Coordinates of C-alpha atoms and ligand atoms in Angstrom, one line a residue:
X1 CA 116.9 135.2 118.3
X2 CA 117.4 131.5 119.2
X3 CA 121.0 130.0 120.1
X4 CA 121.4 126.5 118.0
X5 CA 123.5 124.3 119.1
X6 CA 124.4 122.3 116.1
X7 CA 127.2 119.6 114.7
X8 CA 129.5 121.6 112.1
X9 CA 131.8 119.8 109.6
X10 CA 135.1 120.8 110.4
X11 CA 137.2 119.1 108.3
X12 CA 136.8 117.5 104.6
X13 CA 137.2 114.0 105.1
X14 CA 139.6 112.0 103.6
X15 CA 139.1 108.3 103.6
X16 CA 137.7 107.1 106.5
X17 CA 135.7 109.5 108.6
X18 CA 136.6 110.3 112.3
X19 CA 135.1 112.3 115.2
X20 CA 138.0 115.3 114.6
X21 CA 135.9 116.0 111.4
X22 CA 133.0 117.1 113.3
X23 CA 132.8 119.6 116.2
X24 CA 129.6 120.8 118.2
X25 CA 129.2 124.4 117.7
X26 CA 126.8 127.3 118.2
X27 CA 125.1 129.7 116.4
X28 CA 122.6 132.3 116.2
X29 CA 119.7 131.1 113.4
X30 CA 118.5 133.2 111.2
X31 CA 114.6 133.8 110.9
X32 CA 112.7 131.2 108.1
X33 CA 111.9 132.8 105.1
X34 CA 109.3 133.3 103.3
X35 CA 108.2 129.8 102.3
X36 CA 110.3 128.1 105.6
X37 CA 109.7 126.6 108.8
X38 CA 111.7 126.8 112.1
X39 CA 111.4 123.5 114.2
X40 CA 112.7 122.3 117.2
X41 CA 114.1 119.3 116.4
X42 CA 112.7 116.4 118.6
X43 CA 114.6 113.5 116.4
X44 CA 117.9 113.3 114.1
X45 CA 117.9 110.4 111.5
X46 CA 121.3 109.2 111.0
X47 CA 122.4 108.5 107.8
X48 CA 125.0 106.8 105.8
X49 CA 124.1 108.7 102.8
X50 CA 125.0 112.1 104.7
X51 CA 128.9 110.7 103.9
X52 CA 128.1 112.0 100.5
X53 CA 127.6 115.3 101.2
X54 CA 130.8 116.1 103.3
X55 CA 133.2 115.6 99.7
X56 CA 133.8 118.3 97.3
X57 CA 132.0 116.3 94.6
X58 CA 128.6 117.1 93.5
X59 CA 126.8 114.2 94.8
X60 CA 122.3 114.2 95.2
X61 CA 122.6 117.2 97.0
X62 CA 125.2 120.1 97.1
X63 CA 128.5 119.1 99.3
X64 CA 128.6 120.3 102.6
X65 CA 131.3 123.4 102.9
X66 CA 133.8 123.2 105.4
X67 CA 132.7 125.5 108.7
X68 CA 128.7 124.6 107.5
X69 CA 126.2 122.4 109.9
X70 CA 125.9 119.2 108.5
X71 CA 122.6 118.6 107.4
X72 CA 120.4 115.3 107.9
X73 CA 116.6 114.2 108.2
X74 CA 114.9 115.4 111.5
X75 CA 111.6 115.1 113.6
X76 CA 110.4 118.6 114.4
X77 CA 107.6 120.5 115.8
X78 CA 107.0 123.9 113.7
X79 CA 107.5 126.7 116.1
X80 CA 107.6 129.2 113.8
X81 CA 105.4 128.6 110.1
X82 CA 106.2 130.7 107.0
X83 CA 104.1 128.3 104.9
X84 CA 100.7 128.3 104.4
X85 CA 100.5 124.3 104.3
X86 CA 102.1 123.9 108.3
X87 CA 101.0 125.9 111.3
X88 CA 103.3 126.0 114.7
X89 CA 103.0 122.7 116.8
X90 CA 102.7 120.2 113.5
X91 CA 105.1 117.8 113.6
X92 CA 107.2 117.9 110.4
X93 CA 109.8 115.4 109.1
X94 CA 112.4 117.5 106.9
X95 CA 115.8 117.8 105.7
X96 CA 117.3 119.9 108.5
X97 CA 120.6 120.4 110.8
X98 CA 122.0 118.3 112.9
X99 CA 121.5 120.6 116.1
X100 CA 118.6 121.5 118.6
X101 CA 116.5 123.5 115.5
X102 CA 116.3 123.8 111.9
X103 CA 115.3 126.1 108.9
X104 CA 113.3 123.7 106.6
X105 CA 112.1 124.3 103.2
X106 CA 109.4 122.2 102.9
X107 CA 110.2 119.6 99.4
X108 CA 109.7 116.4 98.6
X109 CA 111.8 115.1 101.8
X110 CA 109.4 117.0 104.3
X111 CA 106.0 115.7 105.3
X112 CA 103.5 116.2 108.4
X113 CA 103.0 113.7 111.1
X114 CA 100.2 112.1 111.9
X115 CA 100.0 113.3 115.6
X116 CA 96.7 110.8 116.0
X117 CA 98.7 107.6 115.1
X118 CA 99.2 105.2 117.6
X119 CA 102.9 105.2 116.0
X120 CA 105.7 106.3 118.1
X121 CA 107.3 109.4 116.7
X122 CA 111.3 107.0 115.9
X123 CA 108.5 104.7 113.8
X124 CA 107.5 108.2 112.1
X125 CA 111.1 108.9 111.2
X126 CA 112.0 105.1 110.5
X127 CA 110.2 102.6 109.3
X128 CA 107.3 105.2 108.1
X129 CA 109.9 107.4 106.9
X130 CA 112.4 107.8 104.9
X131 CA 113.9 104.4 105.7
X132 CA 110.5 102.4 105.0
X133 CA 109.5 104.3 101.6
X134 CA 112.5 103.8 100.6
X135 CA 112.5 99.9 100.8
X136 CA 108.8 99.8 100.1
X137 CA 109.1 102.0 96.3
X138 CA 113.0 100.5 95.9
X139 CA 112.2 96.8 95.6
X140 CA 109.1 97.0 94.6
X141 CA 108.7 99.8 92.0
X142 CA 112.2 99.4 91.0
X143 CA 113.3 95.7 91.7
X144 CA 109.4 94.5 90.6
X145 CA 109.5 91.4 92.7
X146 CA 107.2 88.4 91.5
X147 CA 106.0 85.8 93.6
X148 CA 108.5 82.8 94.3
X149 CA 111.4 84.7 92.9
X150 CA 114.9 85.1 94.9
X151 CA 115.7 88.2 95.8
X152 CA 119.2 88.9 97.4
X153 CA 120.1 92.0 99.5
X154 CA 123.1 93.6 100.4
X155 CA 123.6 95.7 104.0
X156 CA 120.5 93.5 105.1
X157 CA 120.9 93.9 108.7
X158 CA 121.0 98.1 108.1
X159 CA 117.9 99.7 108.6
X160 CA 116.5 99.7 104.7
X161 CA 118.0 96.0 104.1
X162 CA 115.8 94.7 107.2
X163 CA 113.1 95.7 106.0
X164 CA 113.4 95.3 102.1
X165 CA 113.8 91.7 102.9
X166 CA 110.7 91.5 105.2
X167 CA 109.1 93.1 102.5
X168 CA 109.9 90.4 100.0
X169 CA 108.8 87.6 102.4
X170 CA 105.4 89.3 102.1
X171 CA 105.5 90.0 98.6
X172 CA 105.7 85.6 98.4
X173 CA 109.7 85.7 97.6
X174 CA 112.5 83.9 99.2
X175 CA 114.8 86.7 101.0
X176 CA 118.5 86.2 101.1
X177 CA 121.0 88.6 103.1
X178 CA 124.4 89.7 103.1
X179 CA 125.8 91.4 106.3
X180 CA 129.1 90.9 108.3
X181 CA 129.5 88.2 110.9
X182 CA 128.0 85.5 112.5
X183 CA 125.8 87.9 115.2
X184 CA 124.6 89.9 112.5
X185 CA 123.6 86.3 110.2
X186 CA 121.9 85.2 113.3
X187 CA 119.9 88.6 113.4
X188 CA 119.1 88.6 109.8
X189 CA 117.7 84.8 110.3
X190 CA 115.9 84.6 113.7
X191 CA 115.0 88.6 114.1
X192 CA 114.3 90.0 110.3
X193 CA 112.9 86.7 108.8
X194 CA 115.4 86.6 105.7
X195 CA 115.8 82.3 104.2
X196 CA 119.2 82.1 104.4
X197 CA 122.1 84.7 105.1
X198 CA 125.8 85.4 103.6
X199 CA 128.1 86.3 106.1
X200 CA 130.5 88.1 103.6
X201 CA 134.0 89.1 105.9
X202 CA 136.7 87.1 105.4
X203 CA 136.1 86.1 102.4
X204 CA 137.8 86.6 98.9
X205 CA 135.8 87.6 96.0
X206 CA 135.2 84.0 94.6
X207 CA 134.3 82.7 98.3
X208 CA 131.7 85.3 98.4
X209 CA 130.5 84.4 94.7
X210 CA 130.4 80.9 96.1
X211 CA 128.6 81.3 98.9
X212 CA 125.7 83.6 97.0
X213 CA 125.4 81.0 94.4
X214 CA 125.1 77.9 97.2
X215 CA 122.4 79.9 99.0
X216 CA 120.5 81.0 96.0
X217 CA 120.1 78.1 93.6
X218 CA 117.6 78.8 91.4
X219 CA 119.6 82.1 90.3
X220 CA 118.9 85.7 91.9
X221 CA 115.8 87.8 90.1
X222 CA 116.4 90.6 92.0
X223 CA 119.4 92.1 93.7
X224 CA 118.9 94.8 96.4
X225 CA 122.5 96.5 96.5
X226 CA 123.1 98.8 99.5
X227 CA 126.9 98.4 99.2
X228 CA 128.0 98.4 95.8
X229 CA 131.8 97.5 95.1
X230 CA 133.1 93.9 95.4
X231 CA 129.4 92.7 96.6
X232 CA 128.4 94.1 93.4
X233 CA 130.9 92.1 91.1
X234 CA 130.4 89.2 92.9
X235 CA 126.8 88.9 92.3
X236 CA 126.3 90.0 89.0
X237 CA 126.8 86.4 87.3
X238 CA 124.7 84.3 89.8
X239 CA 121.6 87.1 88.5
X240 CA 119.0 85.2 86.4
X241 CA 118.9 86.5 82.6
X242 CA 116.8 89.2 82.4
X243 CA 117.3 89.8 86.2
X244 CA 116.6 93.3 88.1
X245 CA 119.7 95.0 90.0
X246 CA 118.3 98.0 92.3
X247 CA 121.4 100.6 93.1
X248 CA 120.2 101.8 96.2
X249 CA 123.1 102.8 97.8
X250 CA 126.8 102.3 97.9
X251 CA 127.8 102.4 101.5
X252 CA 130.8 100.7 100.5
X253 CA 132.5 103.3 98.2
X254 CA 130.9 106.6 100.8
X255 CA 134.4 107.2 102.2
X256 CA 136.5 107.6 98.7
X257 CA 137.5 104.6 98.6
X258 CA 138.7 103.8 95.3
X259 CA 136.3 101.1 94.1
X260 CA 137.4 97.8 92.8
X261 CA 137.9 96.9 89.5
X262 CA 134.7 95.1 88.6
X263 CA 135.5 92.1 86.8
X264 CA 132.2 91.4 86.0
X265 CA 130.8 94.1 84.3
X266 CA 130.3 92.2 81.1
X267 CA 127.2 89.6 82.8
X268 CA 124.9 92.7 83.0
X269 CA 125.2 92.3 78.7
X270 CA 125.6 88.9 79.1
X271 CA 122.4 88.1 81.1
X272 CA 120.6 91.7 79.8
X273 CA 120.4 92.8 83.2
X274 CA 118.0 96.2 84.2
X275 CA 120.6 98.2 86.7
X276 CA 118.8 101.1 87.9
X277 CA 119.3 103.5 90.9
X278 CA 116.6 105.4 92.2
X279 CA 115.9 108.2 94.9
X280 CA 112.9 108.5 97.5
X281 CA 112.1 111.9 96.1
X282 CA 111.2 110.5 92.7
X283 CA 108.4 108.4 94.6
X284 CA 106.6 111.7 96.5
X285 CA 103.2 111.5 94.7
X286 CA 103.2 107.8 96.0
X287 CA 104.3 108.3 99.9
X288 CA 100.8 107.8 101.0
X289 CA 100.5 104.3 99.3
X290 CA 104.2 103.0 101.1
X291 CA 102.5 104.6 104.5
X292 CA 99.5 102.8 104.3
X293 CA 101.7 99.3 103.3
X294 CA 104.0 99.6 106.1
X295 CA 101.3 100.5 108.7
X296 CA 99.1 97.0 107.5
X297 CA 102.9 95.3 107.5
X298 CA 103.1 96.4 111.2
X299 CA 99.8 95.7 112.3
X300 CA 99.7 92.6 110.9
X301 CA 103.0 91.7 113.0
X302 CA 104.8 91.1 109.5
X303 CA 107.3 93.5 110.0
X304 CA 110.1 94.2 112.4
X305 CA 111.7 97.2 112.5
X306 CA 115.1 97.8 114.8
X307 CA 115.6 101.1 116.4
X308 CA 118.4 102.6 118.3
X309 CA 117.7 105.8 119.6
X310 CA 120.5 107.8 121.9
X311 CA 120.4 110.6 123.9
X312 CA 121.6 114.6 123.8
X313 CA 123.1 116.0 120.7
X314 CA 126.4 115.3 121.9
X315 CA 126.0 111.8 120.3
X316 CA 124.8 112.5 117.4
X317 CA 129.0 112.8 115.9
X318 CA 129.8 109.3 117.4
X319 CA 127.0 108.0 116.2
X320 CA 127.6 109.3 112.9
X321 CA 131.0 108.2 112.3
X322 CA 130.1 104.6 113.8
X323 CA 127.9 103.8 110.8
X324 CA 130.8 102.8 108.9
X325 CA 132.6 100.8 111.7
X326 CA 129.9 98.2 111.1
X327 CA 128.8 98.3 114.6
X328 CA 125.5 99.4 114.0
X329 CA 122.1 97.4 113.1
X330 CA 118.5 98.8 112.0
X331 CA 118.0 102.4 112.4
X332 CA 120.2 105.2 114.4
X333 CA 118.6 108.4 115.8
X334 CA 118.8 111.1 118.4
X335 CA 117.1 111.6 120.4
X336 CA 116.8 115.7 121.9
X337 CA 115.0 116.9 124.7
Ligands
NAP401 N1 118.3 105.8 97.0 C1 117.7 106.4 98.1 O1 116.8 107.2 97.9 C2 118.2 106.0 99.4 C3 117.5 106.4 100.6 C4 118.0 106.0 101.9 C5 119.2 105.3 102.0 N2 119.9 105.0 100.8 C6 121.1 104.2 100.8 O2 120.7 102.9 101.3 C7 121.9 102.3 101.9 C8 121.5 101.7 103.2 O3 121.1 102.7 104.1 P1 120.7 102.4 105.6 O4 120.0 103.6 106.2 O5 120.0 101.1 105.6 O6 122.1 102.2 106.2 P2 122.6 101.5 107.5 O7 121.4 101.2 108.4 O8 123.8 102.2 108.1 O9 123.0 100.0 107.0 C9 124.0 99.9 106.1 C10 124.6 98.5 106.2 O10 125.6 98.4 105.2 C11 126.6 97.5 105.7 N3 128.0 98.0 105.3 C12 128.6 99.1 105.7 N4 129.8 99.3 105.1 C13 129.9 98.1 104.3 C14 130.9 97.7 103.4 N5 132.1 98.3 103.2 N6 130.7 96.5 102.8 C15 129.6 95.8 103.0 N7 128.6 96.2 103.8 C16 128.8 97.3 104.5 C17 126.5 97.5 107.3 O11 126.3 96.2 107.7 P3 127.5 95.1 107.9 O12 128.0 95.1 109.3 O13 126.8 93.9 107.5 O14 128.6 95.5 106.9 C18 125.2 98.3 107.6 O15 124.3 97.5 108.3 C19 123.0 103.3 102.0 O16 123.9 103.1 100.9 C20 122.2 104.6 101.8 O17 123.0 105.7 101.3 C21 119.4 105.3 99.6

């Protein structure tokens, strides 16, 4: 029987999430099932989207219940296989618990390694992961980029915004950003490659509209929204007619926030706008082609990824809840030993 040591949501958050909602915890795991693997978890992906999961509202997934580990995407090494497709000591990246092992059900989140890459295992959970495909399939399956077309992103400096704009630079587009502050312009500019950046605190609605219409004036053709809310409404009449809008994520809206009336609801008639969300999952036949993208991306020195990887699952909760203290840029893991 093995001990886990594991985070465990303690609280339903209510507005802003703090530390007190999460407590480290132990707890003896139950064998895989039929169909399961057991890993020791090597790496913990840490996720804004997670913040979905710990309300009672149905969200992608199930909510999380109060007294449950909180789940999020992990690195592991099988060491226990109940499915014929993985054998012990693969490397598997799954949905999984945010402790020292997991049960995974292998689905369309949960993929081998490649343990003959020359890539370090963070760039197997980052940039080849999750975070990669989803940039790579988002803007251009769903935002269909075209070659000297402006496309704007929201939460640029976070780990999929860094690299959908990247990704746009190859694709022959001119990359704008949105992110918070001067540091994090400066980072979008010199370090991810983006044209021009918005530096959206501190400003009203119609600043912000403003400053999105200065830096993009031929129009926007596609808009890569991380954030939703008021960055939402204030780019929706600078789009082009017959512009894209990709719903990636709201990061804006994850702690109940009530969202802003959005007075511009009316330009996605107006300029016959295409607003569509998307999920990785949809994209699983496909993984192999993103892989293959981003690995030439990387080789090529075209791409830039930015990693922050900490130490021990003790802060894995800090790191959690710092997401949405906008202290964070690129991607956050764990690292466990
Ligand atoms: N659809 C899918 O399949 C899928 C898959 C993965 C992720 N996602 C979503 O994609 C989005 C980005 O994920 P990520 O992993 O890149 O997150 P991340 O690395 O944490 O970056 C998110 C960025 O959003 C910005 N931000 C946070 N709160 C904000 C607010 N209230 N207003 C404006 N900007 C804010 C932060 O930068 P600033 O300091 O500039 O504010 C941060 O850098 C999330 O919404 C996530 O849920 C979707």
């Amino acid at each position: 029987m093995i001990h886990n040591r594991y985070v465990r949501l303690r609280s339903r958050p209510c507005g802003k999430i703090g530390q007190d909602d999460f407590e480290l915890s132990s707890m003896a795991l139950p064998s895989p099932e039929q169909g399961q693997l057991l890993l020791k978890n090597r790496l913990l992906s840490i996720d804004p989207g997670v913040r979905n999961l710990l309300g009672a509202k149905e969200g992608y997934l199930p909510p999380i219940a109060v007294g449950a580990p909180v789940t999020c995407s992990v690195l592991g090494e099988v060491i226990q296989s109940r499915h014929d497709a993985f054998a012990e000591g693969d490397l598997v990246v799954g949905r999984g618990m945010m402790g020292e092992y997991s049960v995974v059900t292998p689905d369309a989140l949960c993929w081998k390694v490649d343990k003959a890459s020359a890539h370090t295992l963070s760039n197997a959970l980052g940039v080849l992961g999750n975070t990669g495909r989803t940039a790579y399939f988002g803007l251009l399956e769903v935002g269909r980029p075209e070659p000297g077309g402006t496309v704007l992103v929201s939460g640029a400096s976070g780990s999929v915004g860094s690299l959908v704009g990247q990704i746009a630079r190859i694709k022959g587009c001119r990359a704008v950003g949105i992110a918070g502050g001067e540091q994090k312009c400066r980072m979008l500019r010199d370090e991810f490659g983006f044209d021009v950046a918005i530096d959206y605190l501190g400003k009203s609605d119609e600043e912000l509209h403003a400053a999105i219409v200065a830096a993009c004036p031929d129009g926007i053709d596609v808009f890569f929204d991380n954030v939703g809310g008021r960055v939402l409404d204030s780019t929706l009449p600078a789009m082009n007619f017959g512009g894209r809008v990709v719903l990636c994520g709201l990061i804006s809206q994850y702690d109940g926030a009530s969202p802003p009336v959005m007075a511009n609801l009316f330009m996605i008639v107006a300029k016959a706008l295409h607003v569509r969300g998307f999920l990785l999952p949809q994209f699983a036949d496909r993984y192999d082609e993103a892989v293959a993208f981003l690995e030439g991306a990387i080789a090529r020195r075209e791409l830039y990824f930015r990693e922050e990887i900490l130490d021990g699952l003790e802060a894995a909760i800090p790191a959690f809840v710092r997401q949405f203290n906008a202290s964070t840029a690129g991607k956050t893991m764990v690292q466990l030993s």
